Amino acid sequence: MMQRLSGRLAALLLSLSTSLAMAQTLSLTFDDGLNPDKTPQAAQWNQQLLEGLGQASIKAMVFPSLARTGGDAGLALVRNWGLQGHAVGNHTASHRSLADPALSLQDFIADVELAEASLRTMPQWTPMLRFPYLKEGDTLEKRDGLRRWMQSAGYRAAPVSIDASDWYYNQVYAAWLAQGRPEQAQRVKAAYIRHMLDRAAYYDGLARQVLGRSPAHVMLLHTNGLNAAALPELIAAFVAQGWRFVSPSEAFQDPLYTEPVNTLPAGESVVWAHAQLQQRPGLRYPAEDDVYERPLLQAQGLLPDSLKP
Ligand SMILES: [Zn+2]
């Protein structure tokens, strides 16, 4: 009896440890923020995003850029994220790319500091920097100079492992809604969720190749109308495929995000950057863009005329 029980126990523990080892973990980060002075639905979308996260008991992180939030009304929306326990990071004031040769290191640093002055009083403020366009510098001087500055200023970089084109699907989704075609918008939303599952599977597979393991993933999303509408379905779709959600503060402890990757120009998904450093064949550049998604949507009859080239 004892022997049979312990045999069963061993089998149970084995299946448990196997499923834990197989479980892919994921955290959600949302860039940019919303400006109620420019976008009438800003407060509603912000509320929908927070409700979607709250209902799934997921803690996320928001990276506002002052160029996207505007003034006090947009910052009040950011504050709601902090009040609900989501971390608040920095995405610069003017949302300029550090890979832009016209932008100096000193001006970029000043831009980070300008945003911090508005964000550091937020609840859950966390000195982590999300680079606009995921660009971490076009020269060695800028890339390493910024890394030295971050160290001295107590900042950490906040890379992503899973990059995708949610911003483009949002454009297509919004265009159908603007044309009074909600049924087409719903089909775009479904295509969007398939796209995100596909990109997550791709970057997890690439990570297993270049790191030899599945890391705690960090996904890039934006505060937009599509994510406001799709978040509960998006979360459910990932859970159904065996993904487990953790907070970004937990995911960012993975060594994948603490060790800099010395590509140049620097940036993109950190998994992609590792793959590039290892000169893996078959990497496309840009890693993610509308040029890949447009033909897919067109083939499904989901590209509105207004967005056809
Ligand atoms: Zn951004």
Coordinates of C-alpha atoms and ligand atoms in Angstrom, one line a residue:
M1 CA 0.0 0.0 0.0
M2 CA 2.7 2.4 1.1
Q3 CA 4.8 1.5 -1.9
R4 CA 1.8 2.1 -4.3
L5 CA 1.1 5.4 -2.6
S6 CA 4.6 6.6 -2.9
G7 CA 4.7 5.4 -6.5
R8 CA 1.6 7.5 -7.2
L9 CA 3.1 10.4 -5.3
A10 CA 6.3 10.2 -7.3
A11 CA 4.3 10.1 -10.5
L12 CA 2.2 13.1 -9.4
L13 CA 5.4 15.1 -8.4
L14 CA 7.0 14.2 -11.7
S15 CA 4.0 15.4 -13.7
L16 CA 3.8 18.6 -11.6
S17 CA 7.4 19.4 -12.0
T18 CA 7.2 18.7 -15.8
S19 CA 4.2 21.0 -16.2
L20 CA 6.0 23.7 -14.2
A21 CA 9.1 23.3 -16.3
M22 CA 6.9 23.5 -19.4
A23 CA 4.9 26.5 -18.3
Q24 CA 5.8 29.6 -20.1
T25 CA 5.6 32.8 -18.1
L26 CA 4.6 36.2 -19.4
S27 CA 4.2 39.7 -18.1
L28 CA 2.4 42.6 -19.7
T29 CA 3.8 46.1 -20.2
F30 CA 1.9 49.0 -21.8
D31 CA 3.7 51.9 -23.5
D32 CA 2.8 55.5 -24.2
G33 CA -0.3 56.4 -22.1
L34 CA -3.4 58.3 -23.4
N35 CA -4.2 61.9 -23.8
P36 CA -7.9 62.9 -23.1
D37 CA -7.3 66.3 -24.7
K38 CA -6.7 64.6 -28.1
T39 CA -8.5 61.2 -27.7
P40 CA -12.1 61.5 -26.5
Q41 CA -12.2 57.8 -25.5
A42 CA -8.9 58.0 -23.5
A43 CA -10.5 57.7 -20.0
Q44 CA -12.8 54.9 -21.1
W45 CA -10.0 52.9 -22.7
N46 CA -7.8 53.4 -19.7
Q47 CA -10.6 52.1 -17.4
Q48 CA -11.2 49.1 -19.7
L49 CA -7.5 48.2 -19.6
L50 CA -7.4 48.4 -15.8
E51 CA -10.6 46.4 -15.5
G52 CA -9.2 43.7 -17.8
L53 CA -6.1 43.4 -15.7
G54 CA -8.0 43.6 -12.4
Q55 CA -10.5 40.9 -13.4
A56 CA -7.6 38.5 -14.3
S57 CA -5.7 39.5 -11.1
I58 CA -2.7 40.5 -13.3
K59 CA -0.2 43.2 -12.2
A60 CA 1.3 45.0 -15.2
M61 CA 3.6 48.0 -15.8
V62 CA 2.9 51.2 -17.8
F63 CA 5.6 53.3 -19.5
P64 CA 4.2 56.8 -20.2
S65 CA 5.7 59.3 -22.5
L66 CA 4.7 62.9 -21.9
A67 CA 4.3 63.4 -25.7
R68 CA 1.5 60.8 -25.6
T69 CA -0.1 61.6 -22.3
G70 CA -0.2 65.4 -22.7
G71 CA -0.9 67.4 -19.6
D72 CA -2.6 66.8 -16.2
A73 CA -5.6 64.8 -17.6
G74 CA -3.3 62.2 -19.2
L75 CA -1.1 62.0 -16.1
A76 CA -4.2 61.4 -14.0
L77 CA -4.9 58.4 -16.1
V78 CA -1.4 57.1 -15.5
R79 CA -1.8 57.7 -11.8
N80 CA -4.8 55.3 -11.8
W81 CA -2.4 52.5 -12.9
G82 CA -0.2 53.2 -9.9
L83 CA -3.2 53.4 -7.6
Q84 CA -4.3 50.0 -8.7
G85 CA -0.9 48.5 -8.0
H86 CA 0.7 48.5 -11.5
A87 CA 4.3 49.8 -11.7
V88 CA 4.9 53.1 -13.5
G89 CA 8.1 53.5 -15.5
N90 CA 9.6 56.1 -17.8
H91 CA 9.2 56.3 -21.7
T92 CA 10.8 59.8 -22.0
A93 CA 9.1 63.2 -22.5
S94 CA 9.3 63.6 -26.2
H95 CA 9.3 60.0 -27.4
R96 CA 12.4 60.5 -29.6
S97 CA 14.6 57.6 -30.8
L98 CA 18.1 57.2 -29.4
A99 CA 19.0 55.8 -32.7
D100 CA 18.3 59.1 -34.4
P101 CA 21.7 60.6 -35.4
A102 CA 20.3 64.0 -34.8
L103 CA 19.6 63.3 -31.1
S104 CA 22.5 63.6 -28.8
L105 CA 23.1 61.6 -25.7
Q106 CA 22.8 64.7 -23.5
D107 CA 19.5 65.7 -25.0
F108 CA 18.2 62.1 -24.6
I109 CA 19.2 62.1 -20.9
A110 CA 17.5 65.5 -20.4
D111 CA 14.4 64.0 -22.0
V112 CA 14.4 61.1 -19.6
E113 CA 14.8 63.5 -16.6
L114 CA 12.1 65.7 -17.9
A115 CA 9.6 62.8 -17.9
E116 CA 10.8 61.7 -14.5
A117 CA 10.0 65.1 -13.0
S118 CA 6.3 64.4 -13.9
L119 CA 6.2 60.7 -13.1
R120 CA 8.3 60.2 -9.9
T121 CA 5.5 61.3 -7.6
M122 CA 3.2 58.6 -9.0
P123 CA 2.3 55.6 -6.8
Q124 CA 4.4 52.6 -7.8
W125 CA 6.9 54.8 -9.6
T126 CA 9.8 52.6 -10.7
P127 CA 13.0 54.0 -12.2
M128 CA 13.0 51.8 -15.3
L129 CA 13.4 53.1 -18.8
R130 CA 11.5 51.8 -21.9
F131 CA 13.3 53.1 -25.0
P132 CA 11.0 54.7 -27.6
Y133 CA 10.8 52.3 -30.6
L134 CA 13.0 49.9 -28.6
K135 CA 16.1 51.8 -29.9
E136 CA 19.0 51.8 -27.5
G137 CA 21.5 53.9 -29.5
D138 CA 23.1 54.0 -33.0
T139 CA 26.6 54.5 -31.7
L140 CA 28.8 52.9 -29.1
E141 CA 29.2 56.3 -27.4
K142 CA 25.4 56.8 -27.0
R143 CA 24.6 53.1 -26.2
D144 CA 27.3 52.8 -23.5
G145 CA 27.1 56.5 -22.4
L146 CA 23.4 56.0 -21.6
R147 CA 24.1 52.7 -19.8
R148 CA 26.6 54.5 -17.6
W149 CA 24.1 57.3 -16.9
M150 CA 21.4 54.8 -16.0
Q151 CA 23.7 53.2 -13.5
S152 CA 24.7 56.5 -11.9
A153 CA 21.0 57.6 -11.8
G154 CA 19.7 54.4 -10.4
Y155 CA 17.9 53.4 -13.5
R156 CA 17.4 50.0 -15.1
A157 CA 16.5 49.4 -18.8
A158 CA 13.2 47.7 -19.3
P159 CA 13.6 45.6 -22.5
V160 CA 10.9 43.4 -23.9
S161 CA 11.3 39.8 -25.0
I162 CA 8.1 39.6 -27.1
D163 CA 7.7 42.4 -29.6
A164 CA 4.7 42.6 -31.9
S165 CA 2.6 45.0 -34.0
D166 CA -0.3 45.8 -31.8
W167 CA 0.0 49.4 -32.9
Y168 CA -0.7 48.4 -36.5
Y169 CA -3.6 46.1 -35.7
N170 CA -5.0 49.0 -33.6
Q171 CA -4.8 51.3 -36.7
V172 CA -6.7 48.8 -38.8
Y173 CA -9.3 48.1 -36.0
A174 CA -9.9 51.9 -35.6
A175 CA -10.2 52.4 -39.3
W176 CA -13.1 49.8 -39.6
L177 CA -14.8 51.3 -36.6
A178 CA -14.5 54.8 -38.1
Q179 CA -16.1 53.4 -41.3
G180 CA -19.1 52.0 -39.3
R181 CA -18.0 48.4 -39.9
P182 CA -17.9 46.8 -36.4
E183 CA -18.1 43.3 -37.8
Q184 CA -14.8 43.9 -39.7
A185 CA -13.3 45.4 -36.5
Q186 CA -14.3 42.2 -34.6
R187 CA -12.5 40.1 -37.2
V188 CA -9.4 42.2 -36.9
K189 CA -9.5 41.8 -33.1
A190 CA -9.6 38.0 -33.6
A191 CA -6.7 38.2 -36.1
Y192 CA -4.8 40.4 -33.6
I193 CA -5.1 37.8 -30.9
R194 CA -3.8 35.1 -33.3
H195 CA -0.9 37.5 -34.1
M196 CA 0.0 37.9 -30.5
L197 CA 0.0 34.2 -29.8
D198 CA 2.1 33.6 -32.9
R199 CA 4.7 36.3 -31.9
A200 CA 4.9 34.9 -28.4
A201 CA 5.4 31.4 -29.7
Y202 CA 8.1 32.7 -32.1
Y203 CA 10.1 34.6 -29.4
D204 CA 9.8 31.8 -26.9
G205 CA 11.1 29.4 -29.6
L206 CA 13.9 31.8 -30.4
A207 CA 14.8 32.1 -26.7
R208 CA 15.0 28.4 -26.4
Q209 CA 17.4 28.3 -29.3
V210 CA 19.7 31.2 -28.2
L211 CA 19.4 31.0 -24.4
G212 CA 18.7 27.3 -24.1
R213 CA 15.6 28.0 -22.0
S214 CA 12.3 29.7 -21.8
P215 CA 12.7 33.0 -19.9
A216 CA 10.1 34.9 -18.0
H217 CA 8.8 36.9 -20.9
V218 CA 8.0 40.6 -21.1
M219 CA 5.5 41.6 -23.8
L220 CA 5.2 45.0 -25.4
L221 CA 1.7 46.4 -25.7
H222 CA 0.3 49.9 -26.1
T223 CA -2.5 51.8 -24.3
N224 CA -4.9 51.9 -27.2
G225 CA -8.5 51.1 -28.1
L226 CA -7.8 47.7 -29.5
N227 CA -6.1 46.5 -26.4
A228 CA -8.9 48.0 -24.3
A229 CA -11.4 46.0 -26.2
A230 CA -9.3 42.8 -26.6
L231 CA -7.5 42.4 -23.3
P232 CA -9.9 39.9 -21.6
E233 CA -9.9 37.7 -24.7
L234 CA -6.1 38.1 -25.1
I235 CA -5.4 37.0 -21.6
A236 CA -7.8 34.1 -21.9
A237 CA -6.2 33.0 -25.1
F238 CA -2.7 32.9 -23.5
V239 CA -4.0 31.1 -20.4
A240 CA -5.7 28.5 -22.7
Q241 CA -2.3 27.9 -24.4
G242 CA -0.6 27.2 -21.0
W243 CA 0.9 30.6 -20.4
R244 CA 1.1 31.8 -16.8
F245 CA 1.1 35.5 -15.9
V246 CA 3.5 37.1 -13.5
S247 CA 4.1 40.8 -12.7
P248 CA 6.8 42.7 -14.7
S249 CA 8.7 43.3 -11.4
E250 CA 9.0 39.5 -11.1
A251 CA 9.8 38.9 -14.8
F252 CA 12.5 41.7 -14.9
Q253 CA 14.4 39.7 -12.3
D254 CA 15.2 37.2 -15.0
P255 CA 19.0 37.6 -15.9
L256 CA 17.8 38.1 -19.5
Y257 CA 16.9 41.7 -18.6
T258 CA 19.8 42.5 -16.3
E259 CA 22.7 41.7 -18.6
P260 CA 23.2 44.2 -21.5
V261 CA 23.4 42.8 -25.0
N262 CA 26.1 44.5 -27.1
T263 CA 24.5 44.8 -30.5
L264 CA 24.8 48.0 -32.5
P265 CA 22.6 49.7 -33.4
A266 CA 21.3 48.5 -30.0
G267 CA 17.7 47.5 -29.2
E268 CA 14.7 45.5 -30.5
S269 CA 13.5 42.5 -28.5
V270 CA 16.3 41.4 -26.1
V271 CA 15.8 37.8 -27.4
W272 CA 16.1 39.1 -31.0
A273 CA 19.3 41.0 -30.0
H274 CA 20.8 37.8 -28.5
A275 CA 20.0 36.0 -31.7
Q276 CA 21.6 38.7 -33.8
L277 CA 24.7 38.6 -31.7
Q278 CA 24.9 34.8 -32.3
Q279 CA 24.4 35.5 -36.0
R280 CA 21.4 33.2 -36.2
P281 CA 20.3 32.7 -39.8
G282 CA 16.8 33.8 -40.9
L283 CA 16.4 36.9 -38.7
R284 CA 14.2 39.5 -40.4
Y285 CA 14.8 43.2 -40.0
P286 CA 12.9 45.1 -38.8
A287 CA 11.9 42.3 -36.5
E288 CA 8.3 43.4 -36.4
D289 CA 6.5 45.8 -38.7
D290 CA 3.3 46.5 -40.6
V291 CA 5.0 45.3 -43.8
Y292 CA 4.6 41.7 -42.5
E293 CA 1.1 42.1 -41.2
R294 CA -0.5 44.1 -44.1
P295 CA -0.4 41.3 -46.6
L296 CA -1.8 38.9 -44.0
L297 CA -4.7 41.2 -43.3
Q298 CA -5.2 41.9 -47.0
A299 CA -5.4 38.1 -47.7
Q300 CA -8.2 37.8 -45.1
G301 CA -10.1 40.8 -46.6
L302 CA -9.4 42.8 -43.5
L303 CA -7.4 45.7 -44.9
P304 CA -9.6 48.8 -45.3
D305 CA -9.1 50.9 -48.5
S306 CA -7.9 53.8 -46.4
L307 CA -4.9 51.8 -45.3
K308 CA -4.0 50.3 -48.6
P309 CA -0.6 51.5 -49.9
Ligands
ZN1 ZN 6.2 54.4 -27.4

